[in-house]
Short mmCIF file of C-alpha atoms in Angstrom, two decimals:
data_model
loop_
_atom_site.label_atom_id
_atom_site.label_comp_id
_atom_site.label_asym_id
_atom_site.label_seq_id
_atom_site.Cartn_x
_atom_site.Cartn_y
_atom_site.Cartn_z
CA MET A 1 5.89 42.83 -31.00
CA ARG A 2 7.80 42.26 -27.77
CA GLY A 3 7.69 38.50 -28.36
CA SER A 4 9.01 38.88 -31.91
CA LEU A 5 11.84 41.07 -30.67
CA CYS A 6 12.79 38.49 -28.04
CA VAL A 7 12.86 35.74 -30.65
CA LEU A 8 14.92 37.85 -33.01
CA LEU A 9 17.48 38.54 -30.29
CA LEU A 10 17.44 34.85 -29.46
CA SER A 11 18.20 33.93 -33.06
CA VAL A 12 21.08 36.42 -33.21
CA PHE A 13 22.39 34.88 -30.00
CA LEU A 14 22.00 31.44 -31.54
CA VAL A 15 24.04 32.37 -34.61
CA GLU A 16 26.76 33.81 -32.35
CA ARG A 17 26.99 30.61 -30.31
CA GLY A 18 27.11 28.18 -33.24
CA TRP A 19 24.60 25.56 -34.28
CA CYS A 20 24.91 21.83 -33.48
CA GLY A 21 22.80 20.73 -36.44
CA ILE A 22 19.35 20.03 -34.96
CA ALA A 23 16.31 21.74 -36.44
CA ILE A 24 12.69 21.89 -35.34
CA THR A 25 10.92 20.80 -38.53
CA GLU A 26 7.28 20.06 -37.68
CA ILE A 27 4.85 20.94 -34.91
CA VAL A 28 1.34 19.79 -34.05
CA VAL A 29 -0.31 22.01 -31.46
CA ARG A 30 -3.88 20.96 -32.16
CA PRO A 31 -3.93 17.16 -32.37
CA ALA A 32 -6.86 15.46 -34.08
CA GLY A 33 -7.25 12.49 -31.78
CA GLY A 34 -5.45 10.83 -28.94
CA GLU A 35 -1.94 11.24 -30.30
CA GLY A 36 -1.41 14.49 -28.41
CA GLU A 37 0.99 17.32 -29.21
CA TRP A 38 4.26 16.49 -30.91
CA ILE A 39 7.37 18.16 -32.27
CA GLU A 40 9.63 16.72 -34.93
CA LEU A 41 13.38 17.32 -34.76
CA ALA A 42 15.72 16.66 -37.68
CA ALA A 43 19.45 16.46 -38.22
CA PRO A 44 19.91 17.82 -41.74
CA ASP A 45 23.60 16.86 -41.75
CA SER A 46 24.91 13.30 -41.98
CA MET A 47 26.17 13.32 -38.38
CA ALA A 48 23.94 11.83 -35.65
CA VAL A 49 23.34 14.02 -32.60
CA SER A 50 22.73 12.71 -29.09
CA LEU A 51 20.11 14.61 -27.11
CA ASP A 52 21.40 13.47 -23.72
CA GLY A 53 21.41 16.49 -21.46
CA TRP A 54 19.40 18.58 -23.93
CA THR A 55 16.24 20.37 -22.83
CA ILE A 56 13.15 21.79 -24.42
CA ARG A 57 11.10 24.60 -22.93
CA ASP A 58 8.11 26.72 -23.78
CA ALA A 59 7.15 30.30 -22.97
CA THR A 60 6.77 29.44 -19.28
CA GLY A 61 10.51 28.75 -19.18
CA ARG A 62 10.15 25.33 -17.53
CA ALA A 63 12.77 23.01 -19.06
CA ARG A 64 12.00 19.34 -19.86
CA SER A 65 14.87 16.88 -20.23
CA LEU A 66 15.38 15.06 -23.51
CA ALA A 67 17.06 11.80 -24.42
CA GLY A 68 17.72 9.73 -27.52
CA VAL A 69 19.68 10.18 -30.71
CA VAL A 70 18.66 12.05 -33.83
CA PRO A 71 20.14 10.01 -36.69
CA GLY A 72 22.13 11.79 -39.37
CA GLN A 73 19.75 13.12 -42.07
CA GLY A 74 17.00 11.57 -39.98
CA PHE A 75 14.27 12.47 -37.53
CA LEU A 76 13.27 12.13 -33.90
CA VAL A 77 9.81 12.97 -32.65
CA LEU A 78 9.04 14.44 -29.22
CA ALA A 79 5.49 13.37 -28.42
CA ALA A 80 3.03 13.62 -25.57
CA ARG A 81 1.70 10.11 -26.37
CA PRO A 82 4.27 8.12 -28.40
CA ASP A 83 2.21 4.93 -28.79
CA SER A 84 -0.88 6.74 -30.05
CA LEU A 85 1.25 8.78 -32.45
CA ARG A 86 2.92 5.64 -33.81
CA ASP A 87 -0.47 3.97 -34.32
CA ARG A 88 -2.11 6.97 -35.97
CA TYR A 89 0.62 7.48 -38.57
CA ARG A 90 1.70 3.80 -38.78
CA LEU A 91 5.26 4.78 -37.92
CA PRO A 92 7.86 1.99 -38.05
CA GLU A 93 10.03 1.23 -35.03
CA SER A 94 12.96 2.82 -36.85
CA VAL A 95 11.41 6.24 -36.20
CA ALA A 96 12.54 7.31 -32.73
CA ILE A 97 9.84 8.82 -30.54
CA VAL A 98 10.70 10.35 -27.18
CA HIS A 99 8.31 11.40 -24.46
CA PRO A 100 9.65 14.34 -22.46
CA ASP A 101 8.16 14.75 -19.00
CA GLY A 102 5.48 17.30 -18.36
CA TRP A 103 3.54 17.34 -21.64
CA PRO A 104 1.32 18.84 -23.08
CA ILE A 105 3.10 22.17 -23.07
CA LEU A 106 2.06 24.10 -26.19
CA ASN A 107 -0.54 26.88 -26.33
CA ASP A 108 -2.58 27.62 -29.44
CA HIS A 109 -3.90 31.11 -28.63
CA ASP A 110 -1.82 34.27 -28.77
CA ALA A 111 -0.71 35.37 -25.31
CA GLY A 112 -1.81 38.91 -26.11
CA PRO A 113 -1.71 41.51 -28.88
CA GLY A 114 1.60 41.09 -30.68
CA LEU A 115 2.68 38.24 -28.44
CA PRO A 116 3.17 34.73 -29.82
CA ALA A 117 0.94 31.84 -28.83
CA ASP A 118 3.99 30.01 -27.54
CA VAL A 119 7.73 29.66 -27.87
CA ILE A 120 9.67 26.42 -28.34
CA VAL A 121 13.30 26.62 -27.28
CA LEU A 122 15.72 23.74 -27.77
CA ALA A 123 18.89 23.94 -25.66
CA ASP A 124 21.94 21.67 -25.77
CA ALA A 125 23.72 19.99 -22.84
CA ASN A 126 25.63 23.21 -22.15
CA GLY A 127 22.42 25.19 -21.95
CA ALA A 128 23.09 26.97 -25.23
CA VAL A 129 20.02 27.63 -27.35
CA GLN A 130 20.29 25.56 -30.53
CA GLU A 131 16.94 26.22 -32.13
CA SER A 132 13.88 28.24 -31.27
CA VAL A 133 10.59 29.19 -32.82
CA ALA A 134 7.88 31.57 -31.64
CA TYR A 135 4.63 30.83 -33.44
CA PHE A 136 1.51 32.93 -33.56
CA GLU A 137 -2.08 31.76 -33.57
CA ASP A 138 -2.62 32.72 -37.19
CA TRP A 139 0.27 30.48 -38.24
CA LEU A 140 -1.61 27.41 -37.01
CA PRO A 141 -3.89 25.35 -39.25
CA PRO A 142 -7.52 25.64 -38.10
CA GLU A 143 -7.97 21.95 -38.87
CA ALA A 144 -7.06 19.67 -35.95
CA GLY A 145 -4.34 17.16 -36.76
CA ARG A 146 -2.76 19.22 -39.55
CA SER A 147 0.80 20.13 -38.76
CA LEU A 148 2.85 23.27 -39.08
CA GLU A 149 5.77 22.28 -41.30
CA ARG A 150 9.16 23.90 -41.72
CA VAL A 151 9.52 24.71 -45.40
CA ASP A 152 13.28 24.98 -45.43
CA THR A 153 15.74 24.34 -42.59
CA ARG A 154 18.16 26.79 -44.19
CA MET A 155 15.75 29.59 -43.30
CA PRO A 156 15.76 30.74 -39.66
CA ALA A 157 12.82 29.25 -37.77
CA VAL A 158 11.79 32.69 -36.52
CA ILE A 159 10.77 33.86 -40.02
CA PRO A 160 7.03 33.41 -40.73
CA GLY A 161 7.81 32.38 -44.32
CA ALA A 162 9.77 29.40 -43.01
CA TRP A 163 6.54 27.67 -41.92
CA GLY A 164 3.44 26.43 -43.64
CA TRP A 165 0.52 24.06 -43.26
CA SER A 166 1.17 20.48 -44.24
CA ILE A 167 -0.31 19.45 -47.58
CA ASP A 168 0.14 15.75 -46.91
CA PRO A 169 -3.11 13.73 -47.25
CA ASP A 170 -2.55 12.45 -43.68
CA GLY A 171 -2.31 16.02 -42.45
CA ALA A 172 1.24 15.61 -41.12
CA THR A 173 4.51 13.82 -41.84
CA PRO A 174 6.08 12.74 -38.51
CA GLY A 175 9.38 10.94 -39.01
CA ARG A 176 9.66 11.65 -42.74
CA VAL A 177 10.38 14.45 -45.20
CA ASN A 178 7.91 17.32 -44.96
CA SER A 179 5.24 17.66 -47.62
CA LEU A 180 6.23 21.28 -48.23
CA ALA A 181 9.82 20.35 -49.05
CA ALA A 182 8.84 20.33 -52.73
CA ILE A 183 8.39 24.10 -52.70
CA SER A 184 11.33 24.88 -50.44
CA GLY A 185 13.32 26.22 -53.38
CA ALA A 186 10.47 28.36 -54.70
CA PRO A 187 10.71 32.13 -54.47
CA GLU A 188 8.32 34.08 -52.29
CA ASP A 189 4.91 35.23 -53.52
CA VAL A 190 4.37 32.31 -55.85
CA LEU A 191 1.33 30.20 -56.69
CA SER A 192 2.17 26.78 -58.03
CA GLY A 193 0.16 23.77 -59.06
CA PRO A 194 -0.82 21.65 -62.02
CA ALA A 195 -1.18 23.16 -65.50
CA GLU A 196 -4.46 21.30 -65.97
CA ALA A 197 -7.24 20.42 -63.58
CA ALA A 198 -10.30 18.21 -63.71
CA PRO A 199 -11.64 18.83 -60.19
CA ARG A 200 -14.61 16.48 -60.51
CA ALA A 201 -12.38 13.60 -61.62
CA ARG A 202 -9.43 14.16 -59.29
CA PRO A 203 -8.55 16.89 -56.78
CA ALA A 204 -5.91 19.40 -57.86
CA VAL A 205 -3.63 20.82 -55.16
CA PHE A 206 -2.31 24.36 -55.51
CA THR A 207 0.39 25.58 -53.15
CA TYR A 208 1.42 29.12 -52.42
CA ARG A 209 4.20 30.90 -50.64
CA LEU A 210 3.65 34.41 -49.36
CA PRO A 211 5.70 36.97 -47.42
CA GLY A 212 3.74 36.34 -44.20
CA SER A 213 0.47 35.24 -42.72
CA GLY A 214 -2.62 37.12 -43.83
CA ARG A 215 -5.95 36.63 -45.52
CA ILE A 216 -6.42 35.10 -48.93
CA ASP A 217 -9.17 34.42 -51.41
CA ILE A 218 -9.01 32.41 -54.63
CA ARG A 219 -11.10 33.10 -57.73
CA LEU A 220 -11.39 31.68 -61.22
CA ILE A 221 -11.25 34.16 -64.09
CA ASP A 222 -11.90 33.45 -67.75
CA GLU A 223 -9.72 34.64 -70.59
CA SER A 224 -11.72 37.82 -71.08
CA GLY A 225 -11.23 38.78 -67.42
CA ARG A 226 -14.71 37.83 -66.19
CA GLU A 227 -14.98 36.13 -62.81
CA VAL A 228 -16.32 32.61 -63.28
CA ALA A 229 -16.31 31.39 -59.68
CA LEU A 230 -15.27 32.26 -56.16
CA LEU A 231 -13.30 29.15 -55.27
CA LYS A 232 -12.20 30.05 -51.75
CA GLU A 233 -13.77 32.77 -49.69
CA GLN A 234 -11.47 35.15 -47.88
CA GLY A 235 -9.97 33.53 -44.80
CA PRO A 236 -6.81 33.37 -42.71
CA SER A 237 -3.77 31.72 -44.17
CA PRO A 238 -0.21 30.94 -43.14
CA PRO A 239 2.74 32.16 -45.20
CA VAL A 240 2.94 28.79 -46.91
CA GLY A 241 -0.13 26.77 -47.58
CA SER A 242 -2.17 24.88 -50.08
CA TRP A 243 -5.67 24.76 -51.44
CA THR A 244 -7.31 21.71 -52.94
CA TRP A 245 -9.73 22.14 -55.82
CA SER A 246 -12.11 19.20 -55.65
CA GLY A 247 -15.54 18.41 -57.03
CA GLY A 248 -17.20 20.12 -54.07
CA SER A 249 -15.91 23.52 -55.17
CA PRO A 250 -17.43 25.45 -58.09
CA VAL A 251 -16.30 24.28 -61.52
CA PRO A 252 -16.79 26.12 -64.85
CA GLU A 253 -19.42 24.78 -67.19
CA HIS A 254 -17.23 24.20 -70.23
CA PRO A 255 -13.59 23.23 -70.71
CA GLY A 256 -11.00 25.83 -71.58
CA LEU A 257 -8.23 28.08 -70.39
CA TYR A 258 -8.86 29.90 -67.12
CA PHE A 259 -6.83 31.94 -64.67
CA LEU A 260 -6.74 30.80 -61.05
CA CYS A 261 -6.07 33.96 -59.06
CA LEU A 262 -4.99 34.28 -55.43
CA ARG A 263 -5.30 37.58 -53.61
CA TRP A 264 -3.37 38.02 -50.36
CA GLN A 265 -3.59 40.80 -47.84
CA GLY A 266 -1.21 41.02 -44.91
CA GLY A 267 -1.63 44.31 -43.09
CA LYS A 268 -1.24 47.05 -45.68
CA GLU A 269 0.62 44.79 -48.06
CA ARG A 270 -1.26 43.13 -50.91
CA ILE A 271 -0.24 40.57 -53.51
CA ARG A 272 -2.09 39.22 -56.54
CA ARG A 273 -0.85 36.10 -58.23
CA CYS A 274 -2.56 34.13 -60.97
CA ARG A 275 -1.87 30.92 -62.75
CA ALA A 276 -3.11 29.73 -66.13
CA VAL A 277 -4.91 26.40 -65.85
CA TRP A 278 -6.66 24.24 -68.41
CA VAL A 279 -9.88 23.20 -66.70
CA THR A 280 -11.98 20.21 -67.66
CA PRO A 281 -15.32 20.25 -65.77
CA MET B 1 -42.14 66.36 -83.58
CA ARG B 2 -42.64 66.02 -87.31
CA ARG B 3 -39.03 67.09 -87.83
CA TRP B 4 -37.78 64.23 -85.61
CA ILE B 5 -39.96 61.68 -87.36
CA LEU B 6 -38.66 62.85 -90.73
CA ALA B 7 -35.09 62.65 -89.46
CA ALA B 8 -35.70 59.11 -88.24
CA LEU B 9 -37.15 58.12 -91.60
CA LEU B 10 -34.33 59.67 -93.62
CA PRO B 11 -32.18 56.50 -93.63
CA CYS B 12 -35.13 54.57 -95.01
CA VAL B 13 -35.45 57.13 -97.82
CA TYR B 14 -31.80 57.58 -98.60
CA GLY B 15 -30.70 54.12 -97.51
CA PHE B 16 -28.02 52.81 -95.19
CA SER B 17 -24.36 52.51 -96.00
CA PRO B 18 -21.83 49.93 -94.73
CA SER B 19 -19.56 52.87 -93.90
CA ASP B 20 -22.09 54.64 -91.67
CA PRO B 21 -20.60 56.19 -88.52
CA ALA B 22 -22.09 53.52 -86.25
CA TRP B 23 -20.16 50.76 -88.06
CA THR B 24 -16.98 52.84 -87.63
CA ALA B 25 -17.76 53.12 -83.90
CA ALA B 26 -18.13 49.33 -83.70
CA ASP B 27 -14.67 48.92 -85.19
CA ARG B 28 -12.96 51.66 -83.22
CA LEU B 29 -14.21 50.60 -79.80
CA ASP B 30 -13.11 46.98 -80.15
CA ALA B 31 -10.86 45.90 -83.00
CA ARG B 32 -11.02 42.23 -82.00
CA HIS B 33 -14.77 41.81 -81.64
CA GLY B 34 -15.97 44.78 -83.65
CA VAL B 35 -16.88 45.11 -87.30
CA PRO B 36 -13.92 45.79 -89.63
CA PHE B 37 -14.14 48.54 -92.24
CA ALA B 38 -16.30 47.40 -95.14
CA GLY B 39 -14.52 46.61 -98.37
CA THR B 40 -11.13 45.91 -96.79
CA LEU B 41 -8.74 43.03 -96.73
CA TRP B 42 -7.09 43.19 -93.33
CA LEU B 43 -4.33 41.52 -91.39
CA MET B 44 -3.88 42.11 -87.68
CA SER B 45 -1.76 40.94 -84.82
CA ASP B 46 -1.88 41.62 -81.09
CA VAL B 47 0.21 40.79 -78.06
CA THR B 48 -1.18 40.69 -74.50
CA THR B 49 0.63 40.46 -71.15
CA TRP B 50 -0.67 40.24 -67.57
CA ASP B 51 1.12 41.58 -64.50
CA ALA B 52 -0.19 38.85 -62.20
CA LEU B 53 0.96 36.09 -64.55
CA PRO B 54 4.71 36.56 -64.80
CA GLY B 55 6.18 34.91 -67.86
CA SER B 56 2.83 34.63 -69.65
CA MET B 57 1.91 36.12 -72.99
CA ALA B 58 -0.82 35.82 -75.61
CA VAL B 59 -0.25 36.35 -79.32
CA ARG B 60 -2.95 36.58 -81.94
CA ILE B 61 -2.77 36.76 -85.73
CA ALA B 62 -5.90 37.17 -87.84
CA LEU B 63 -6.73 37.78 -91.48
CA GLY B 64 -10.06 38.69 -93.01
CA ARG B 65 -11.95 40.14 -95.90
CA GLU B 66 -14.84 42.35 -94.92
CA PRO B 67 -17.26 42.86 -97.83
CA LYS B 68 -19.29 45.97 -98.56
CA SER B 69 -22.04 43.59 -99.48
CA GLY B 70 -22.05 39.84 -99.95
CA GLY B 71 -19.74 37.23 -98.47
CA GLY B 72 -16.46 37.54 -96.63
CA PHE B 73 -14.36 35.58 -94.20
CA ARG B 74 -12.15 35.80 -91.16
CA ILE B 75 -9.56 33.36 -89.84
CA GLY B 76 -7.45 33.70 -86.73
CA TRP B 77 -4.92 31.92 -84.55
CA ARG B 78 -4.27 32.77 -80.94
CA SER B 79 -1.75 31.25 -78.58
CA VAL B 80 -1.37 31.76 -74.85
CA HIS B 81 2.01 30.81 -73.40
CA TRP B 82 2.76 30.50 -69.70
CA PRO B 83 5.79 28.99 -67.94
CA ASP B 84 4.51 25.42 -67.96
CA GLY B 85 2.00 25.29 -70.78
CA ALA B 86 0.52 26.77 -73.92
CA THR B 87 -2.86 26.77 -75.63
CA ASN B 88 -3.59 27.22 -79.33
CA ASP B 89 -6.86 28.56 -80.58
CA LEU B 90 -7.99 28.42 -84.19
CA GLU B 91 -11.08 30.23 -85.38
CA GLY B 92 -12.65 30.67 -88.78
CA ALA B 93 -15.78 32.61 -89.67
CA VAL B 94 -17.91 33.29 -92.70
CA VAL B 95 -19.36 36.79 -92.96
CA TRP B 96 -22.36 38.05 -94.86
CA ARG B 97 -23.01 41.71 -95.12
CA ALA B 98 -25.64 44.08 -96.47
CA SER B 99 -25.97 47.83 -96.02
CA GLN B 100 -28.27 47.50 -93.01
CA TRP B 101 -27.13 44.27 -91.40
CA ARG B 102 -24.19 41.96 -90.96
CA ALA B 103 -24.10 38.30 -89.94
CA GLU B 104 -21.26 35.95 -89.22
CA CYS B 105 -20.88 32.42 -88.05
CA ALA B 106 -17.61 31.43 -86.40
CA LEU B 107 -16.27 28.00 -85.57
CA GLY B 108 -13.36 27.73 -83.17
CA GLN B 109 -11.33 25.17 -81.35
CA LEU B 110 -9.04 25.70 -78.36
CA ARG B 111 -6.33 23.07 -77.83
CA PHE B 112 -4.14 22.21 -74.89
CA LYS B 113 -1.98 19.09 -75.11
CA GLY B 114 -4.50 16.35 -75.95
CA GLU B 115 -7.52 18.36 -74.79
CA ARG B 116 -9.86 20.22 -77.14
CA ALA B 117 -12.70 22.65 -76.62
CA SER B 118 -14.85 23.55 -79.63
CA ARG B 119 -17.37 26.34 -80.00
CA CYS B 120 -19.75 27.82 -82.51
CA SER B 121 -20.65 31.51 -82.42
CA PRO B 122 -23.33 32.97 -84.70
CA ARG B 123 -23.59 36.74 -84.48
CA VAL B 124 -25.93 39.30 -86.04
CA TRP B 125 -25.68 43.09 -86.25
CA VAL B 126 -28.49 45.39 -87.40
CA ALA B 127 -28.21 49.09 -88.17
CA VAL B 128 -31.10 50.83 -86.45
CA SER B 129 -29.93 54.15 -87.84
CA PRO B 130 -26.68 55.35 -89.41
CA HIS B 131 -25.59 56.29 -85.89
CA LEU B 132 -26.67 53.19 -84.00
CA VAL B 133 -26.05 49.51 -84.58
CA THR B 134 -27.21 46.76 -82.25
CA GLY B 135 -26.31 43.13 -82.23
CA GLY B 136 -26.44 39.86 -80.44
CA SER B 137 -24.37 36.72 -80.32
CA ILE B 138 -24.53 33.30 -78.82
CA THR B 139 -21.56 31.00 -78.25
CA VAL B 140 -22.47 27.34 -78.07
CA PHE B 141 -20.23 24.65 -76.61
CA PRO B 142 -20.63 20.89 -77.03
CA ARG B 143 -20.79 20.63 -73.23
CA GLY B 144 -22.12 23.28 -70.88
CA ALA B 145 -24.40 26.26 -71.10
CA PRO B 146 -24.07 28.76 -73.94
CA ASP B 147 -22.84 32.36 -73.55
CA PHE B 148 -25.05 35.22 -74.69
CA ALA B 149 -24.12 38.79 -75.48
CA ILE B 150 -26.16 41.80 -76.53
CA GLU B 151 -24.31 44.79 -77.93
CA ALA B 152 -24.94 48.32 -79.09
CA LYS B 153 -22.53 50.76 -80.70
CA SER B 154 -23.24 54.35 -81.43
CA SER B 155 -21.55 57.39 -82.90
CA ALA B 156 -22.44 61.03 -82.38
CA GLY B 157 -20.01 63.50 -83.88
CA PRO B 158 -16.56 62.75 -82.47
CA TRP B 159 -18.06 60.64 -79.66
CA LEU B 160 -18.27 56.88 -79.75
CA LEU B 161 -20.33 54.85 -77.30
CA GLY B 162 -20.49 51.12 -76.77
CA LEU B 163 -22.32 48.75 -74.48
CA VAL B 164 -22.05 44.98 -74.16
CA LEU B 165 -24.23 42.91 -71.86
CA HIS B 166 -23.37 39.33 -70.98
CA GLU B 167 -25.35 37.02 -68.73
CA ASN B 168 -23.41 38.03 -65.62
CA ALA B 169 -21.14 40.84 -66.80
CA SER B 170 -21.34 44.08 -68.69
CA GLU B 171 -18.99 46.41 -70.43
CA ALA B 172 -19.27 50.10 -71.25
CA ALA B 173 -16.94 52.07 -73.46
CA VAL B 174 -16.72 55.68 -74.53
CA GLY B 175 -14.35 57.06 -77.10
CA ILE B 176 -13.55 60.40 -78.64
CA GLU B 177 -11.84 61.16 -81.89
CA ALA B 178 -9.54 63.81 -80.50
CA ARG B 179 -8.23 64.66 -83.93
CA PRO B 180 -8.32 62.93 -87.31
CA GLY B 181 -6.52 59.64 -86.92
CA LEU B 182 -6.31 59.75 -83.13
CA THR B 183 -8.97 58.21 -80.92
CA VAL B 184 -8.92 57.86 -77.14
CA ILE B 185 -11.09 55.14 -75.57
CA LEU B 186 -12.09 54.60 -71.96
CA ARG B 187 -13.64 51.29 -71.02
CA TYR B 188 -15.07 49.79 -67.85
CA ALA B 189 -15.56 46.04 -67.76
CA ASN B 190 -15.27 43.29 -65.13
CA ASP B 191 -14.70 45.88 -62.36
CA ALA B 192 -11.66 47.01 -64.29
CA PRO B 193 -11.06 50.39 -65.90
CA ALA B 194 -9.14 50.43 -69.17
CA MET B 195 -7.75 53.02 -71.51
CA GLY B 196 -6.82 52.74 -75.14
CA ILE B 197 -5.27 54.95 -77.79
CA VAL B 198 -5.79 54.29 -81.50
CA LEU B 199 -3.57 55.80 -84.17
CA ASP B 200 -5.04 55.42 -87.63
CA THR B 201 -3.14 56.18 -90.83
CA ARG B 202 -5.77 54.75 -93.17
CA SER B 203 -3.92 51.61 -94.23
CA LEU B 204 -2.21 51.03 -90.90
CA GLU B 205 -3.71 51.16 -87.44
CA LEU B 206 -1.83 50.99 -84.17
CA ARG B 207 -3.67 50.43 -80.91
CA ALA B 208 -2.33 50.39 -77.35
CA GLU B 209 -4.55 49.41 -74.42
CA ALA B 210 -3.95 49.11 -70.69
CA GLU B 211 -6.40 47.65 -68.18
CA ASP B 212 -6.18 47.59 -64.41
CA HIS B 213 -7.84 44.31 -63.48
CA PRO B 214 -8.49 43.64 -59.75
CA LEU B 215 -6.97 40.14 -59.99
CA LEU B 216 -4.98 39.90 -63.19
CA GLY B 217 -3.23 43.20 -62.48
CA ARG B 218 -2.16 45.45 -65.31
CA ILE B 219 -3.17 43.96 -68.65
CA ALA B 220 -1.31 45.48 -71.57
CA ARG B 221 -2.20 44.87 -75.20
CA VAL B 222 -0.67 46.23 -78.40
CA THR B 223 -2.42 45.69 -81.72
CA ILE B 224 -1.32 46.46 -85.24
CA ARG B 225 -3.61 46.16 -88.25
CA TRP B 226 -2.96 46.60 -91.90
CA MET B 227 -5.88 47.27 -94.24
CA ARG B 228 -6.20 47.39 -98.03
CA GLY B 229 -9.10 48.79 -99.97
CA ARG B 230 -10.36 51.22 -97.40
CA SER B 231 -12.42 53.97 -99.02
#
């Protein structure tokens, strides 16, 4: 609670001071292999921004100097191990990767009840905070290597609904447009996905956007309201996420119209959202 | 004891009628899957909406002739629309009816874009007594396991009772004819309670039902049915 309050005050301060046009758009706190932690920065406007004199710091408050240029409408990646990151995601030389001193810096466990796991604060050459995000443990994908993606840079980074787990097959999208950008214009509490699914032939990806992190389960219901299958057992979920229906999950025995239903519980708040899907076993 | 045995044998002495109270209970408790009034030509339509599926709606139109004895038919079309798709379902059935039993065989096909799912559903009802009918149905699909259902419908004075057992689900319903032409029905199926009100003016029937489903949210359905030849 105290951490959230700090971040909120920080964001108000940020709005008061004016924004230079750099956004934190993707974070990997739990790397899969040797690529280490990394943070993607983007310049949504067409103007390039030099990071000379800029700093980045975490909850400990220790500032690390940055360098390089974020190209207009482009990306720059801050990485603990730039070469490994470039190899893992086959990033071209055109994608700038910078290694700030003193990495790794990010924690993946909440600092205490109501306190975020860590805070990332980006400050310009004048020391003014340009962007900050305080993330909590339950925002982070349990799967190593999957990134936490910013859904929409127009939403303040401090809002839980601004972040979600990457749905890219590689698990992350360093140096390119985020995989969740496709649902950035979607309203909250929505379940989207294909109108037809043949999970045994090809996986079907369903994405959802919820008011906050919580616990979800996904079930398949037939037209008469009977439960056909429990597709995803109740588990933690970020505000924005995806679920892939593949051949390994239960599939109904005969083709037809079914309702794919997601149930979300965040504290005392509950949401039910369903989607009609033609399913071919 | 002898009195009860005689009472049980009475239908065999005096015979069954296709308008026995149990058949009425079968119709009242479920207009869509029940047994229409014998001797009527009927036309019905219903509209269904689901709270958890914003922008979705199902519409059904059906026509049938329910004989007092002999052959009849039933045809129906049902469409489910949602924001990025729609299905169309066509079903036709032949009906054969006698005073003590009723049989039907339905063929249906559900379509979505280029996809099709066909089914065949034979169904048999038998009147055990004027106040109790039992039945069973099987729905066979070209691919996949069939669906089974066993049903019983009963009437005792103003009370109506119904039970449906599927392979992994069950449904219980109780209704009361509060006054002539007004029936209130409570149903519990799929972990969801439901309530329905039926207004019956002999040739026209209006039915409103609301169900609170744990996942689909509030399901609302309005049905109107016109009947000719009801005795």
